[in-house]
């Protein structure tokens, strides 16, 4: 009886060093992720003297100030870029969700027209991308150069998201759809009244994927938008951080000229992070369920 009781105790004692080691590793990983984010926010709020004394980056501001944010949001380039990015993200996510959901539902129905050829075409795009030059030529021929639609239409449908949503639709109870069809409902009514209300988890996850992609995208804007007044926030951030170029009217006043370049850079970076941080908590409860869609089942 004594040996039986002591074995679990010994196992727990042996597992204590391993648990402590895992805790230390996880704590170090969390610190490595949190400290850069804190430095970005602190540098954007720090006073110019403290930023210059610290050599460009501040871990904690002594006297927080919003001068950098007031400078970049004073009605110039960054303010316009924020509005453009929000518009592109909202419209692009809505268009992408509509196209992806309708295509995925059609591919999830075995009797739909040209089901297998279209599915093979979708899978083909996962293996082979068209390339930059052919895509640019198509966008140019469609007259989308210097148009915000050039940032939405070429990437409106992602094959990976189509496969995820198709797998979710195929897992829906077929008896529910058949009973609706027997009651006289058409495919469009079934899709809008039955399928979509039951697909909140996958729509939230795929919508988050699309929103993050649209919000963080800058390369397509660099290719297709020659007018700098149409640039989204991420391209303004890239240009300012990498090239150190001025922000147009944002750098015209003497107060802005006195601010350190690092403070302005970090303030723009914080503005580019905030929208995703605000949206993600509302979608987090759907994320765990949605990312498991399409998993291999036994």
Coordinates of C-alpha atoms in Angstrom, one line a residue:
X1 CA 0.0 0.0 0.0
X2 CA 2.9 2.3 0.8
X3 CA 4.6 1.7 -2.5
X4 CA 1.4 2.3 -4.4
X5 CA 0.9 5.7 -2.7
X6 CA 4.5 6.8 -3.1
X7 CA 4.8 6.3 -6.8
X8 CA 2.5 9.2 -7.8
X9 CA 4.3 11.4 -5.3
X10 CA 7.6 10.5 -6.9
X11 CA 6.3 11.2 -10.3
X12 CA 5.1 14.6 -9.2
X13 CA 8.4 15.4 -7.7
X14 CA 10.3 14.3 -10.8
X15 CA 7.9 16.5 -13.0
X16 CA 8.5 19.6 -10.9
X17 CA 11.9 20.5 -12.6
X18 CA 10.4 19.9 -16.0
X19 CA 7.3 22.0 -15.2
X20 CA 9.6 24.8 -13.9
X21 CA 11.7 24.7 -17.0
X22 CA 8.6 24.9 -19.2
X23 CA 7.3 27.9 -17.2
X24 CA 10.7 29.7 -17.6
X25 CA 10.7 29.1 -21.3
X26 CA 7.1 30.3 -21.7
X27 CA 7.8 33.3 -19.6
X28 CA 10.9 34.2 -21.7
X29 CA 8.9 33.8 -24.9
X30 CA 6.2 36.1 -23.5
X31 CA 8.7 38.7 -22.5
X32 CA 10.4 38.5 -25.9
X33 CA 7.0 39.3 -27.5
X34 CA 5.8 41.9 -25.0
X35 CA 9.0 44.0 -24.7
X36 CA 9.2 45.1 -28.3
X37 CA 5.5 46.1 -28.3
X38 CA 6.0 48.1 -25.1
X39 CA 9.0 49.8 -26.6
X40 CA 7.0 50.8 -29.7
X41 CA 4.2 52.3 -27.6
X42 CA 6.6 53.9 -25.1
X43 CA 8.7 55.5 -27.8
X44 CA 5.6 57.0 -29.5
X45 CA 4.6 58.5 -26.1
X46 CA 8.0 59.6 -24.8
X47 CA 9.2 63.2 -24.8
X48 CA 11.7 64.3 -27.5
X49 CA 14.5 64.7 -24.9
X50 CA 14.0 61.3 -23.5
X51 CA 14.0 59.7 -27.0
X52 CA 17.2 61.5 -28.0
X53 CA 18.9 60.6 -24.6
X54 CA 17.9 56.9 -25.0
X55 CA 19.3 56.7 -28.6
X56 CA 15.9 56.3 -30.3
X57 CA 14.0 53.7 -28.2
X58 CA 12.4 54.1 -24.8
X59 CA 11.3 51.3 -22.6
X60 CA 9.1 53.5 -20.3
X61 CA 8.2 57.1 -20.9
X62 CA 8.8 59.5 -17.9
X63 CA 6.4 62.1 -19.1
X64 CA 3.9 60.6 -21.7
X65 CA 2.9 62.9 -24.4
X66 CA 0.6 62.6 -27.4
X67 CA 2.5 65.1 -29.5
X68 CA 3.5 62.5 -32.1
X69 CA -0.1 61.3 -32.6
X70 CA -1.4 64.9 -32.8
X71 CA 1.3 65.6 -35.4
X72 CA 0.5 62.7 -37.7
X73 CA -3.3 63.0 -37.3
X74 CA -3.4 66.8 -37.9
X75 CA -5.3 66.3 -41.2
X76 CA -2.5 65.4 -43.5
X77 CA -1.2 62.3 -45.2
X78 CA -1.5 59.8 -42.4
X79 CA -5.1 60.8 -41.6
X80 CA -6.1 60.3 -45.2
X81 CA -4.2 57.0 -45.4
X82 CA -6.0 55.7 -42.3
X83 CA -9.4 56.4 -43.9
X84 CA -8.3 54.7 -47.1
X85 CA -7.0 51.6 -45.3
X86 CA -10.2 51.3 -43.3
X87 CA -12.3 51.7 -46.5
X88 CA -10.3 49.1 -48.4
X89 CA -10.4 46.7 -45.5
X90 CA -14.1 46.9 -44.9
X91 CA -15.1 46.8 -48.6
X92 CA -12.5 44.2 -49.5
X93 CA -13.5 41.9 -46.6
X94 CA -17.2 42.1 -47.5
X95 CA -16.5 41.4 -51.2
X96 CA -14.1 38.5 -50.4
X97 CA -16.5 36.9 -47.9
X98 CA -19.4 37.1 -50.4
X99 CA -17.4 35.6 -53.3
X100 CA -15.7 33.0 -51.1
X101 CA -18.9 31.9 -49.4
X102 CA -20.9 31.5 -52.6
X103 CA -18.1 29.7 -54.4
X104 CA -17.5 27.4 -51.4
X105 CA -21.2 26.6 -51.1
X106 CA -21.5 25.8 -54.8
X107 CA -18.4 23.5 -54.6
X108 CA -19.8 21.7 -51.5
X109 CA -22.9 20.6 -53.4
X110 CA -22.1 17.4 -55.3
X111 CA -24.7 18.0 -58.0
X112 CA -23.7 21.6 -58.9
X113 CA -22.7 22.6 -62.4
X114 CA -19.0 21.8 -63.3
X115 CA -18.3 21.0 -59.7
X116 CA -15.1 18.9 -60.2
X117 CA -13.4 21.1 -62.9
X118 CA -13.9 24.3 -60.9
X119 CA -12.7 22.6 -57.8
X120 CA -9.5 21.4 -59.7
X121 CA -9.0 25.0 -60.9
X122 CA -9.2 26.3 -57.3
X123 CA -6.7 23.6 -56.1
X124 CA -4.4 24.5 -59.0
X125 CA -4.1 28.0 -57.8
X126 CA -2.7 26.7 -54.5
X127 CA 0.2 25.1 -56.3
X128 CA 0.9 27.7 -59.0
X129 CA 0.7 31.5 -58.7
X130 CA 0.3 33.7 -61.8
X131 CA 3.3 35.9 -61.0
X132 CA 3.7 39.6 -60.7
X133 CA 4.0 40.6 -64.4
X134 CA 1.0 38.6 -65.7
X135 CA -1.1 39.9 -62.8
X136 CA 0.0 43.5 -63.5
X137 CA -0.8 43.2 -67.2
X138 CA -4.3 41.9 -66.4
X139 CA -4.9 44.7 -63.9
X140 CA -3.7 47.2 -66.5
X141 CA -5.9 45.8 -69.3
X142 CA -8.9 46.0 -67.0
X143 CA -8.2 49.7 -66.4
X144 CA -7.7 49.3 -62.7
X145 CA -4.3 51.2 -62.4
X146 CA -4.6 54.1 -60.0
X147 CA -7.9 52.6 -58.7
X148 CA -8.6 51.2 -55.2
X149 CA -10.3 48.3 -56.9
X150 CA -6.9 47.1 -57.9
X151 CA -6.2 46.3 -54.3
X152 CA -9.4 44.3 -53.9
X153 CA -10.4 42.4 -57.0
X154 CA -7.1 40.6 -57.8
X155 CA -7.1 39.1 -54.3
X156 CA -10.8 38.9 -53.7
X157 CA -10.8 35.1 -53.5
X158 CA -8.2 33.0 -51.7
X159 CA -8.2 29.3 -52.6
X160 CA -7.2 28.2 -49.1
X161 CA -10.1 30.1 -47.5
X162 CA -12.4 28.5 -50.1
X163 CA -11.3 25.0 -49.1
X164 CA -11.8 25.8 -45.4
X165 CA -15.3 27.1 -46.0
X166 CA -16.2 24.3 -48.4
X167 CA -15.2 21.7 -45.7
X168 CA -17.4 23.5 -43.2
X169 CA -20.4 23.6 -45.5
X170 CA -20.0 19.9 -46.3
X171 CA -20.2 19.1 -42.5
X172 CA -23.6 20.7 -42.2
X173 CA -26.4 18.2 -41.6
X174 CA -27.7 17.1 -45.0
X175 CA -31.1 16.3 -43.6
X176 CA -31.6 20.0 -42.7
X177 CA -30.9 21.1 -46.3
X178 CA -33.0 18.3 -47.8
X179 CA -36.0 19.2 -45.5
X180 CA -35.8 22.8 -46.6
X181 CA -35.6 21.7 -50.3
X182 CA -38.7 19.5 -49.8
X183 CA -40.5 22.6 -48.3
X184 CA -39.9 24.4 -51.6
X185 CA -36.9 26.5 -50.7
X186 CA -34.4 27.1 -53.6
X187 CA -30.7 27.0 -53.3
X188 CA -30.3 30.8 -52.8
X189 CA -32.9 30.8 -50.0
X190 CA -31.3 27.8 -48.4
X191 CA -27.9 29.5 -48.6
X192 CA -29.1 32.8 -47.2
X193 CA -31.6 31.5 -44.6
X194 CA -30.0 28.2 -43.4
X195 CA -26.4 27.9 -44.3
X196 CA -25.1 31.3 -43.5
X197 CA -26.8 31.6 -40.1
X198 CA -25.1 28.3 -39.1
X199 CA -21.7 29.4 -40.4
X200 CA -20.9 32.2 -38.0
X201 CA -17.6 30.6 -36.8
X202 CA -16.1 30.0 -40.2
X203 CA -17.3 33.3 -41.5
X204 CA -15.7 35.1 -38.5
X205 CA -12.3 33.3 -39.0
X206 CA -12.2 33.7 -42.8
X207 CA -13.3 37.3 -42.4
X208 CA -10.5 37.9 -40.0
X209 CA -8.0 36.3 -42.4
X210 CA -9.2 38.6 -45.2
X211 CA -9.3 41.7 -43.0
X212 CA -5.7 41.2 -41.7
X213 CA -4.5 40.6 -45.3
X214 CA -6.2 43.8 -46.6
X215 CA -5.1 45.9 -43.7
X216 CA -1.4 44.8 -43.9
X217 CA -1.1 44.8 -47.6
X218 CA 1.2 47.4 -49.2
X219 CA 2.9 45.6 -52.1
X220 CA -0.2 45.8 -54.4
X221 CA -0.6 49.5 -53.6
X222 CA 3.1 50.0 -54.5
X223 CA 2.5 48.3 -57.9
X224 CA -0.9 49.7 -58.9
X225 CA -1.2 53.1 -57.3
X226 CA 1.0 55.8 -58.8
X227 CA -0.9 58.6 -57.1
X228 CA 0.6 59.0 -53.6
X229 CA -2.6 60.6 -52.3
X230 CA -4.3 57.2 -52.8
X231 CA -1.8 55.3 -50.7
X232 CA -3.0 53.2 -47.8
X233 CA -1.5 53.4 -44.3
X234 CA 0.8 50.5 -44.6
X235 CA 2.5 51.9 -47.7
X236 CA 2.9 55.3 -45.9
X237 CA 4.4 53.5 -42.9
X238 CA 6.8 51.5 -45.1
X239 CA 7.9 54.6 -47.0
X240 CA 8.5 56.6 -43.8
X241 CA 10.2 53.9 -41.8
X242 CA 12.5 52.5 -44.6
X243 CA 13.2 55.7 -46.6
X244 CA 12.7 58.2 -43.8
X245 CA 10.8 60.4 -46.2
X246 CA 8.6 63.3 -44.8
X247 CA 4.9 62.8 -44.5
X248 CA 3.8 65.7 -46.7
X249 CA 1.8 68.3 -44.7
X250 CA 2.3 66.4 -41.5
X251 CA 5.9 67.6 -41.3
X252 CA 5.2 71.2 -42.2
X253 CA 5.0 72.8 -38.8
X254 CA 7.9 73.7 -36.5
X255 CA 6.5 71.5 -33.7
X256 CA 6.5 68.4 -35.9
X257 CA 10.0 69.2 -37.1
X258 CA 11.2 69.2 -33.5
X259 CA 9.8 65.7 -32.8
X260 CA 12.2 62.8 -33.2
X261 CA 11.8 60.6 -36.3
X262 CA 11.5 57.5 -34.1
X263 CA 8.5 58.9 -32.2
X264 CA 6.7 59.6 -35.5
X265 CA 7.6 56.2 -36.9
X266 CA 6.4 54.4 -33.7
X267 CA 3.2 56.4 -33.6
X268 CA 2.3 55.4 -37.2
X269 CA 3.1 51.8 -36.3
X270 CA 0.8 51.9 -33.3
X271 CA -2.0 53.2 -35.5
X272 CA -1.5 50.3 -37.9
X273 CA -1.8 47.8 -35.1
X274 CA -4.7 49.1 -33.1
X275 CA -7.6 48.1 -35.5
X276 CA -6.7 44.5 -35.6
X277 CA -6.2 44.5 -31.8
X278 CA -9.7 45.9 -31.4
X279 CA -11.4 43.4 -33.7
X280 CA -9.6 40.2 -32.7
X281 CA -11.1 39.9 -29.1
X282 CA -14.6 39.9 -30.6
X283 CA -13.7 37.0 -33.0
X284 CA -11.5 35.0 -30.6
X285 CA -14.4 32.8 -29.4
X286 CA -15.0 31.7 -33.0
X287 CA -11.3 31.3 -33.8
X288 CA -10.7 28.0 -32.0
X289 CA -13.7 26.3 -33.7
X290 CA -13.1 27.8 -37.1
X291 CA -9.4 26.9 -37.4
X292 CA -10.3 23.2 -36.9
X293 CA -12.6 23.1 -39.9
X294 CA -11.4 20.7 -42.4
X295 CA -9.2 18.7 -40.0
X296 CA -8.6 15.1 -40.8
X297 CA -11.2 12.9 -39.1
X298 CA -10.8 9.3 -38.1

